[in-house]
Structures are given as structure tokens and as C-alpha cells.
mmCIF file of C-alpha atoms in Angstrom:
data_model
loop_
_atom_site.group_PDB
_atom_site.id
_atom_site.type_symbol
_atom_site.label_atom_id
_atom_site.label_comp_id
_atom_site.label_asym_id
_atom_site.label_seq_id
_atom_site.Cartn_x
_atom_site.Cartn_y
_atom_site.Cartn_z
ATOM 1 C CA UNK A 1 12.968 -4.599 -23.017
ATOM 2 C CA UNK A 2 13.028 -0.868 -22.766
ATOM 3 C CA UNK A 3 9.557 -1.111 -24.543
ATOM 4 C CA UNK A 4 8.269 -3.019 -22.255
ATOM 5 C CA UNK A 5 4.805 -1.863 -20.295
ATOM 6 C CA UNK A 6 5.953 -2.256 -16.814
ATOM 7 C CA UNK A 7 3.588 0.169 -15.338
ATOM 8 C CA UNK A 8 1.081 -2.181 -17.281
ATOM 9 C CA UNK A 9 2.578 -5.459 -15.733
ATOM 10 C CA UNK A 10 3.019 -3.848 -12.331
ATOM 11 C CA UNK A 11 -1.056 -3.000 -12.153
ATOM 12 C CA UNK A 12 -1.781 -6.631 -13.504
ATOM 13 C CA UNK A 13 0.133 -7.768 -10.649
ATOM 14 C CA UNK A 14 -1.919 -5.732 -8.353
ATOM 15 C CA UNK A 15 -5.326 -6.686 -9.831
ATOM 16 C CA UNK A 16 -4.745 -10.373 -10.120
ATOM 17 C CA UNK A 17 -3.602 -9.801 -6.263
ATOM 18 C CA UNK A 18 -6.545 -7.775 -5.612
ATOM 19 C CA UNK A 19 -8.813 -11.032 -6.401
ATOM 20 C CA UNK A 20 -7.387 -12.560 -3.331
ATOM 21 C CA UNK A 21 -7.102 -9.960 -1.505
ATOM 22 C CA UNK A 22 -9.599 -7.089 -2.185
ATOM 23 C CA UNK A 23 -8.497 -5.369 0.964
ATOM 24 C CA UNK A 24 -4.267 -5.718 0.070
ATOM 25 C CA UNK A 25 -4.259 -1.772 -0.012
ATOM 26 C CA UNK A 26 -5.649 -1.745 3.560
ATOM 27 C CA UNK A 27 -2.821 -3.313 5.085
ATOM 28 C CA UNK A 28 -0.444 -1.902 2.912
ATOM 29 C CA UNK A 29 -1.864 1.861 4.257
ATOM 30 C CA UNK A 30 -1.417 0.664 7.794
ATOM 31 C CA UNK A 31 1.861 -0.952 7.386
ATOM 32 C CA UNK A 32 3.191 2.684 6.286
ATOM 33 C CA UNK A 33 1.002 3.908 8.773
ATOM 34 C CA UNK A 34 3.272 2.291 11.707
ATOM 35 C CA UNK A 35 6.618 2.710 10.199
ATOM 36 C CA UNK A 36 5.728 6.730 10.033
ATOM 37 C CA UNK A 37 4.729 6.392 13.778
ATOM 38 C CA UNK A 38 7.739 3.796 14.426
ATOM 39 C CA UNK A 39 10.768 4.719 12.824
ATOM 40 C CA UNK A 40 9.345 8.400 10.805
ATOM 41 C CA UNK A 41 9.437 9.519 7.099
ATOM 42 C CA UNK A 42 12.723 8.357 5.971
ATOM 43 C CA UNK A 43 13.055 5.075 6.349
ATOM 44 C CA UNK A 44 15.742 2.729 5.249
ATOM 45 C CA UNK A 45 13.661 -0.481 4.163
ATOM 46 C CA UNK A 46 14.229 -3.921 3.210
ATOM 47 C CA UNK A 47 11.207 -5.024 1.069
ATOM 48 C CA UNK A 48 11.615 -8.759 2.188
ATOM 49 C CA UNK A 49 10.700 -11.356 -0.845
ATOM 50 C CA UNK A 50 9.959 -8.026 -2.725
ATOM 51 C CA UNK A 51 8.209 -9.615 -6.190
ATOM 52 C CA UNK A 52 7.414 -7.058 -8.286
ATOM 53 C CA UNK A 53 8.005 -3.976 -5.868
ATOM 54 C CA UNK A 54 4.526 -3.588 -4.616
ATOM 55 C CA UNK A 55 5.817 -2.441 -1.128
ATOM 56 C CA UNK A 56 8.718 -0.249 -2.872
ATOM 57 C CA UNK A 57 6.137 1.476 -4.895
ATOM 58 C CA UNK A 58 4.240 2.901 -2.254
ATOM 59 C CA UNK A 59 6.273 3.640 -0.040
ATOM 60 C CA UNK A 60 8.371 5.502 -2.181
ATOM 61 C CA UNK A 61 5.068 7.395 -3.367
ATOM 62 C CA UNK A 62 4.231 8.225 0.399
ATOM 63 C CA UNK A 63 7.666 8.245 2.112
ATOM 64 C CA UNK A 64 9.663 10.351 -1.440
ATOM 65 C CA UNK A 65 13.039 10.599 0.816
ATOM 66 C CA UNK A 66 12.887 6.763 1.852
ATOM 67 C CA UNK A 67 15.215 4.489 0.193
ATOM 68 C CA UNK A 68 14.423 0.763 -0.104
ATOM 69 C CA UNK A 69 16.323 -2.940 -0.833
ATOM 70 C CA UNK A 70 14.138 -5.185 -2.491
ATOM 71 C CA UNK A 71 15.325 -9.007 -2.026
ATOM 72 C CA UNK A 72 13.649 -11.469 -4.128
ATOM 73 C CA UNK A 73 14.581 -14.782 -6.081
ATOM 74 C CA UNK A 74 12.097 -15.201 -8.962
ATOM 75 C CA UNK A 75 13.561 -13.691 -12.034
ATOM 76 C CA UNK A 76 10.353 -12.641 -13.504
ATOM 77 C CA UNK A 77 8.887 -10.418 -11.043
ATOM 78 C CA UNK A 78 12.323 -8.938 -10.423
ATOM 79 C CA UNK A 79 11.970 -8.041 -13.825
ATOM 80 C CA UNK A 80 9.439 -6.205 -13.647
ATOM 81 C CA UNK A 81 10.264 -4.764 -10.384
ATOM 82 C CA UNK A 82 13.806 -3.554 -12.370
ATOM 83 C CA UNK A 83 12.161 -2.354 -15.003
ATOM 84 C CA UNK A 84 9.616 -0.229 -12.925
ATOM 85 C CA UNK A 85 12.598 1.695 -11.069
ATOM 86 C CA UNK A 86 15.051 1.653 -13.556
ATOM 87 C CA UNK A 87 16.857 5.194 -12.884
ATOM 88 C CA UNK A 88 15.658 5.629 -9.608
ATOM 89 C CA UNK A 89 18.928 5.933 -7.205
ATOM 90 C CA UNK A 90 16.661 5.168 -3.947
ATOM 91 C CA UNK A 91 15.880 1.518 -5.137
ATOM 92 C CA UNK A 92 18.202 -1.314 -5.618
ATOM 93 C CA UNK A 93 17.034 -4.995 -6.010
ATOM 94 C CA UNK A 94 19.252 -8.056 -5.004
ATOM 95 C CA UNK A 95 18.866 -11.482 -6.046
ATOM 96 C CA UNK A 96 19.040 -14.034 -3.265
ATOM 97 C CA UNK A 97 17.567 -17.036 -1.834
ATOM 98 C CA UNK A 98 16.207 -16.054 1.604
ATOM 99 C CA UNK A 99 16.952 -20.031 2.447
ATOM 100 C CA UNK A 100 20.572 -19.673 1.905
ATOM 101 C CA UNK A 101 22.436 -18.594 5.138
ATOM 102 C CA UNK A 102 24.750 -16.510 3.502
ATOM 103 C CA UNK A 103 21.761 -14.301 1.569
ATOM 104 C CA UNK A 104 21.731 -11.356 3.570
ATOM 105 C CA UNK A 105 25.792 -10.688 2.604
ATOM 106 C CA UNK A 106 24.392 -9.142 -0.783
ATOM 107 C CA UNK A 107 22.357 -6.365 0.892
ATOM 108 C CA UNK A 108 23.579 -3.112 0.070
ATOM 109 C CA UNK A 109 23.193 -2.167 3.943
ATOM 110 C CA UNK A 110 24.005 -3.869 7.410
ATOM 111 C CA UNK A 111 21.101 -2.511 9.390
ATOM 112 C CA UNK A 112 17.424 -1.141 8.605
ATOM 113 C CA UNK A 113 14.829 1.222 10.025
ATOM 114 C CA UNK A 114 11.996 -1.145 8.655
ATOM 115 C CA UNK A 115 12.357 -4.803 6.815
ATOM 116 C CA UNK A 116 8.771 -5.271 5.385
ATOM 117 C CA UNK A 117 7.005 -8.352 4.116
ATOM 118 C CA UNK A 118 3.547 -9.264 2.562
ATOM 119 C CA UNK A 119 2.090 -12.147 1.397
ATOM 120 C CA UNK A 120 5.381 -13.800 0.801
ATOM 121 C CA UNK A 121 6.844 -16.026 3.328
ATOM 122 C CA UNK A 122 4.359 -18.355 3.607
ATOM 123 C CA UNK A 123 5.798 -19.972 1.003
ATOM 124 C CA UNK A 124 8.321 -21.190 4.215
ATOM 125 C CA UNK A 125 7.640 -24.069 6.047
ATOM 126 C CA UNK A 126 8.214 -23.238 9.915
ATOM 127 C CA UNK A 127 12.252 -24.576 10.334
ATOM 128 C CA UNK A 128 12.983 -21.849 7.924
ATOM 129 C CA UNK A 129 10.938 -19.368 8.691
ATOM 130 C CA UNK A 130 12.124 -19.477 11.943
ATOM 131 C CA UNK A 131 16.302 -19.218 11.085
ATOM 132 C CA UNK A 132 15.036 -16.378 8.542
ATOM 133 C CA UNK A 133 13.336 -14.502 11.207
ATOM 134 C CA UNK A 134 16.906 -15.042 13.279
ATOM 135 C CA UNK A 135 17.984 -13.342 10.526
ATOM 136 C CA UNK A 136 16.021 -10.461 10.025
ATOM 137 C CA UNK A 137 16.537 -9.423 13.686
ATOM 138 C CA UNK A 138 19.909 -9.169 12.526
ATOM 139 C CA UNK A 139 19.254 -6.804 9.716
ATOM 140 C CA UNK A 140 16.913 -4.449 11.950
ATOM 141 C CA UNK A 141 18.348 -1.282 13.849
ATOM 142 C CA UNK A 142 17.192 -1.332 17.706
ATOM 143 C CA UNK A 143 14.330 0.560 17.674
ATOM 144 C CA UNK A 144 13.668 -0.336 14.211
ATOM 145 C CA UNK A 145 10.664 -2.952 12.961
ATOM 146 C CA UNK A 146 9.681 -5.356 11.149
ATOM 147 C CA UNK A 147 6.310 -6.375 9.257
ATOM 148 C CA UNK A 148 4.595 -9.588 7.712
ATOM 149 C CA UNK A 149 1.386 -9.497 6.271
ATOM 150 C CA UNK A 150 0.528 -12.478 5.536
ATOM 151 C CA UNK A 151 -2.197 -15.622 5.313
ATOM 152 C CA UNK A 152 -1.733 -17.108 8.756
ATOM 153 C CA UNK A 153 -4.255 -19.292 10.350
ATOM 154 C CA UNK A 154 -5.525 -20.371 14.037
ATOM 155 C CA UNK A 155 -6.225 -24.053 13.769
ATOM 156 C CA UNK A 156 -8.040 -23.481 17.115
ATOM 157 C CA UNK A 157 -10.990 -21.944 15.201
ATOM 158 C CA UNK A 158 -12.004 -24.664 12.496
ATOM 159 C CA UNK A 159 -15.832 -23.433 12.451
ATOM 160 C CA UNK A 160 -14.615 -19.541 11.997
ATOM 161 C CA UNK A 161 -12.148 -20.551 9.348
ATOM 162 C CA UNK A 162 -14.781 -22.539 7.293
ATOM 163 C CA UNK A 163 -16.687 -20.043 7.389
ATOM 164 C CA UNK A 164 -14.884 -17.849 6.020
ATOM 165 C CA UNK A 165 -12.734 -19.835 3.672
ATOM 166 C CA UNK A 166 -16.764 -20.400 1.669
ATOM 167 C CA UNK A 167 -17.166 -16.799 2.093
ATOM 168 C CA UNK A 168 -14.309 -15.918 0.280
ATOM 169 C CA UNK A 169 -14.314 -18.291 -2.281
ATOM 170 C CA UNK A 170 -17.704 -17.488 -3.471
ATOM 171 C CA UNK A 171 -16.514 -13.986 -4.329
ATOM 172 C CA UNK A 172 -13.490 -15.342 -5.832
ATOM 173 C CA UNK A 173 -16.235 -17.465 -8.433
ATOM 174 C CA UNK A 174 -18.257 -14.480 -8.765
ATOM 175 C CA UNK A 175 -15.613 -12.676 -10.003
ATOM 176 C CA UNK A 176 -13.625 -15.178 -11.838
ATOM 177 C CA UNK A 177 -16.550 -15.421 -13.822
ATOM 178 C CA UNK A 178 -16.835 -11.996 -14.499
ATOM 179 C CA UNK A 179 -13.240 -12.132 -15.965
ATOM 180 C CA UNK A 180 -10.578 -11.402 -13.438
ATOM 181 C CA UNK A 181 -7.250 -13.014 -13.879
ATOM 182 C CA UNK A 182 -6.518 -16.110 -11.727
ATOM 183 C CA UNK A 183 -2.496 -16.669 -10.412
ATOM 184 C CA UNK A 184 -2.278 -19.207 -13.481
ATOM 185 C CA UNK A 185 -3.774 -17.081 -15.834
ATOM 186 C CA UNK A 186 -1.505 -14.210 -15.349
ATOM 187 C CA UNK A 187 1.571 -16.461 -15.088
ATOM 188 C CA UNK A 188 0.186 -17.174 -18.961
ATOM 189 C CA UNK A 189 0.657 -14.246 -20.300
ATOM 190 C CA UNK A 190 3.767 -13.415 -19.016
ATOM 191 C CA UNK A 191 5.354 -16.491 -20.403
ATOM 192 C CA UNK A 192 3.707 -14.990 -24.141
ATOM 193 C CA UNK A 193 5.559 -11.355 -23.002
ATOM 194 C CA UNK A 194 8.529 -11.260 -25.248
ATOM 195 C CA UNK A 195 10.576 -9.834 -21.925
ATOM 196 C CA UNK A 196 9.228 -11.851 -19.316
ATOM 197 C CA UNK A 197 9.098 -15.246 -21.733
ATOM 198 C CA UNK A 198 12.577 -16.457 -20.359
ATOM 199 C CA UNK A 199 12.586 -15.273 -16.543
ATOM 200 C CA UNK A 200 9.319 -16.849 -16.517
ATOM 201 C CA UNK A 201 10.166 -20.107 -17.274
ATOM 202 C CA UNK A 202 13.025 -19.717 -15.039
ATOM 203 C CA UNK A 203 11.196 -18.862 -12.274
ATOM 204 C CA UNK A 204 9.289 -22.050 -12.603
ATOM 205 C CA UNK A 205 12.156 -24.260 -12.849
ATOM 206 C CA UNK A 206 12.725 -22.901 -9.502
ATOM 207 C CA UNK A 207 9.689 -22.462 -7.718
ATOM 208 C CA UNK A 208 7.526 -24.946 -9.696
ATOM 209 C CA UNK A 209 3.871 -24.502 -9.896
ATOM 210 C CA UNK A 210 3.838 -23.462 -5.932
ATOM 211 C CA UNK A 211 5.846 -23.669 -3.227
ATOM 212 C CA UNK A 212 4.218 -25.508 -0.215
ATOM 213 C CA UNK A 213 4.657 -23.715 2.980
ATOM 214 C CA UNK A 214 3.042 -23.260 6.295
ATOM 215 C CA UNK A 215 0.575 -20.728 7.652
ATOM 216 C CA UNK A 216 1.189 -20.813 11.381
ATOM 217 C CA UNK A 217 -0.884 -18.522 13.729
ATOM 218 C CA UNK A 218 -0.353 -14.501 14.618
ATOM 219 C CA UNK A 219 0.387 -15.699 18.017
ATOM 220 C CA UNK A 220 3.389 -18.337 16.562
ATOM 221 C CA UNK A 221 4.672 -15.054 14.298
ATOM 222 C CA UNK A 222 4.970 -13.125 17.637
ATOM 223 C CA UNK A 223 6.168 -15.476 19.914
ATOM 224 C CA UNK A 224 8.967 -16.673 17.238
ATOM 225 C CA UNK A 225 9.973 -12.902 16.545
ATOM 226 C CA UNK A 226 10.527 -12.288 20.304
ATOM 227 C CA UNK A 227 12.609 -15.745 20.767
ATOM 228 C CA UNK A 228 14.724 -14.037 17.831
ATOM 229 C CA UNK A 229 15.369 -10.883 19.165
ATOM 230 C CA UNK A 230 12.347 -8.319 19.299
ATOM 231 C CA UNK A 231 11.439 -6.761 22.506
ATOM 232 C CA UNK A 232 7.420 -6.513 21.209
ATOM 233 C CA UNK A 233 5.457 -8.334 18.959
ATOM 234 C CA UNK A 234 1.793 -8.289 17.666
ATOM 235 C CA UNK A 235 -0.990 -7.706 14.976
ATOM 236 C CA UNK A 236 -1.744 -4.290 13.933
ATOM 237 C CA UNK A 237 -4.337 -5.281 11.525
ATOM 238 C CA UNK A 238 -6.018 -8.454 10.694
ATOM 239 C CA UNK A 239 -8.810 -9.418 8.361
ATOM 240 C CA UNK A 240 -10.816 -13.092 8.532
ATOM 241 C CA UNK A 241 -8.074 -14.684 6.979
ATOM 242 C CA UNK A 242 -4.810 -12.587 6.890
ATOM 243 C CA UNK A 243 -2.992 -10.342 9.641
ATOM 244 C CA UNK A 244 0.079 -7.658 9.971
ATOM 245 C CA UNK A 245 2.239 -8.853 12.617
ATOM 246 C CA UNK A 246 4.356 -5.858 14.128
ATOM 247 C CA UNK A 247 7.579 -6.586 15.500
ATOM 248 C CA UNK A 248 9.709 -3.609 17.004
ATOM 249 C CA UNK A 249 13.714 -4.210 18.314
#
């Protein structure tokens, strides 16, 4: 394995990412953005549901005296997200279920400055993402944050959201067919890697093609976080279909 390309895997992770989310760098600038203003330069972070380190890797690129827990179940992106940061004494990635109660007893830390999410936890239907978010108010300092970007829709604006769900999907086909790897795709080729051939197939025994959670609205993220435990709650950036929900303790 120690000939593996992760750089390689991690920026095929970002590009198939990038196909459904051509602005993903936005919100991760902005998300770094408000734990600089927040919680400043040297954060403690939990990279919540971490896959392949994307948050790690730039925060550790922006914020070099941060250090950072990533928390993840699926074997094969941890893989890669090990492999990327092997030697690197500010990183350290634990394997845990965020549906088990007893997950956050394998964290490395009691408290943190920042516990960061994207495009992760809707995977969660709403019971769970509700005792997780219990959780994670927990985990975070007072005065500390938390962030989720992530898909969530407003069922209160069908017209808007067909609109845009065409939009989007007609880039998506214009650029499928100009060759840009799909989720399935990519999953593929890593089962043909010879170091991500096992964890891959592992990871589908326990995910299965894809998970089917909820999307709720900005407004349910907020008014959830504050019923856990944070004194302020709202989007700091949104696009047509996605938003950054700021919570602060």
C-alpha cells in the first residue's frame, strides 16, 4: 500500500465531487473563513463523517498549527484519508459509527474549537440526526462551532426547487458526456485498486449502494441545533440547492 497514489485518489475524490458540486471549494473557503473569525487559527477540529479528509486537507493547508479528528465508518475512504496523512502528528482518524451512542468515546479529545461537516449527514434520516446533533453539542467547547454543509431542501418552494433540480442536471449530462466520473464510476475503479479492492467491498456490505436519508430545511438544521444546545444558529452560505448552517455554543 505504501505505493499507493493517494494524492491521485484524493483529487479523484474531489473531481468526481466537483460534478455535483462545482462550487464545493466555495463553501469549503467560507467554512474556514468563519472558524478563523469564530474560534482563530488554531483550531482543534472534528472533521465529522470525514471520508477521505477533504476538510482535514485544507484546513491543515490554511490553518498549518490546527490539529484535526477525522471520524468516519467506510473503510475505503478512510483509507485513503490514512494514507494521505500518514506521518503527520496533527491528524488522527477514528473509526466509528456516528449511529452508535457510545461513538464519540473513541475521540482522541473531550471538547473542540470547531466539529465540521459537509455533504455527509444526509445520509441520516431526522431521529438520528437529531440524537447526533445532541451529541455534537457535547463535543463543542462554549464558544466553539459547529458546521454542516450539506443538500438540504425547503419543501415550501416546489417551483424554485424544480427549477433548479433541471438546471443542474443538465450540466451534470453535459458533462457526463464529456467524460467526468459519476459516484458509480469512481466506486469502479477503486474496487480494481489493488489497496482499496477489499475496504471497498467492505464499505458496501455496510453502506450498500446508498444510504437513504433525509434532507430537511436550513431552518430545521437551526432550530434542531439550538434545541441541542447552541445559543445561535444559521446559514452562512447557501447555493440553489445546498447551504452551510453555522452553529456557535
Amino acid at each position: 500500500m505504501s505505493d499507493t497514489d493517494w494524492a491521485g485518489w484524493q483529487q479523484s475524490w474531489d473531481r468526481q465531487q466537483e460534478w455535483y458540486m462545482p462550487d464545493r471549494e466555495e463553501r469549503f473557503r467560507v467554512m474556514l473563513d468563519m472558524v478563523e473569525a469564530l474560534v482563530g487559527p488554531k483550531p482543534r477540529v472534528l472533521d465529522l463523517a470525514c471520508g477521505t479528509g477533504s476538510i482535514t486537507d485544507r484546513l491543515l493547508k490554511r490553518f498549518p498549527d490546527a490539529v484535526s479528528t477525522g471520524v468516519d465508518l467506510d473503510p475505503a475512504l478512510l483509507a485513503i484519508a490514512r494514507g494521505t496523512f500518514e506521518g503527520d502528528e496533527r491528524v488522527a482518524f477514528v473509526t466509528a459509527d456516528l449511529k452508535d451512542p457510545e461513538w464519540t468515546r473513541e475521540l482522541p479529545y473531550d471538547t473542540y474549537d470547531a466539529v465540521l461537516t459537509a455533504t455527509a449527514l444526509h445520509w441520516l434520516h431526522s431521529g438520528p440526526l437529531t440524537a447526533l446533533y445532541g451529541q455534537v453539542a457535547g463535543l463543542v467547547r462554549e464558544g466553539g462551532v459547529f458546521m454542516n454543509a450539506d443538500h438540504m431542501i425547503d419543501t415550501a418552494t416546489p417551483r424554485i426547487n424544480a427549477a433548479e433540480r433541471a438546471q443542474r442536471h443538465a450540466r451534470m449530462d453535459r458533462e457526463k458526456a464529456a467524460g467526468v466520473l459519476d459516484w458509480a464510476e469512481w466506486w469502479a475503479l477503486a474496487a480494481k485498486d489493488p489497496a482499496l479492492a477489499e475496504p471497498t467491498a467492505r464499505r458496501f456490505e455496510i453502506y450498500g449502494e446508498h444510504a437513504d436519508g433525509d434532507m430537511p430545511s436550513a431552518g430545521w438544521h437551526a432550530d434542531t441545533l439550538r434545541a441541542a444546545g447552541f445559543g445561535e444558529a444559521r446559514p452562512v452560505w447557501c447555493s440553489p440547492s445546498d447551504t452551510l448552517l453555522l452553529a456557535v455554543k
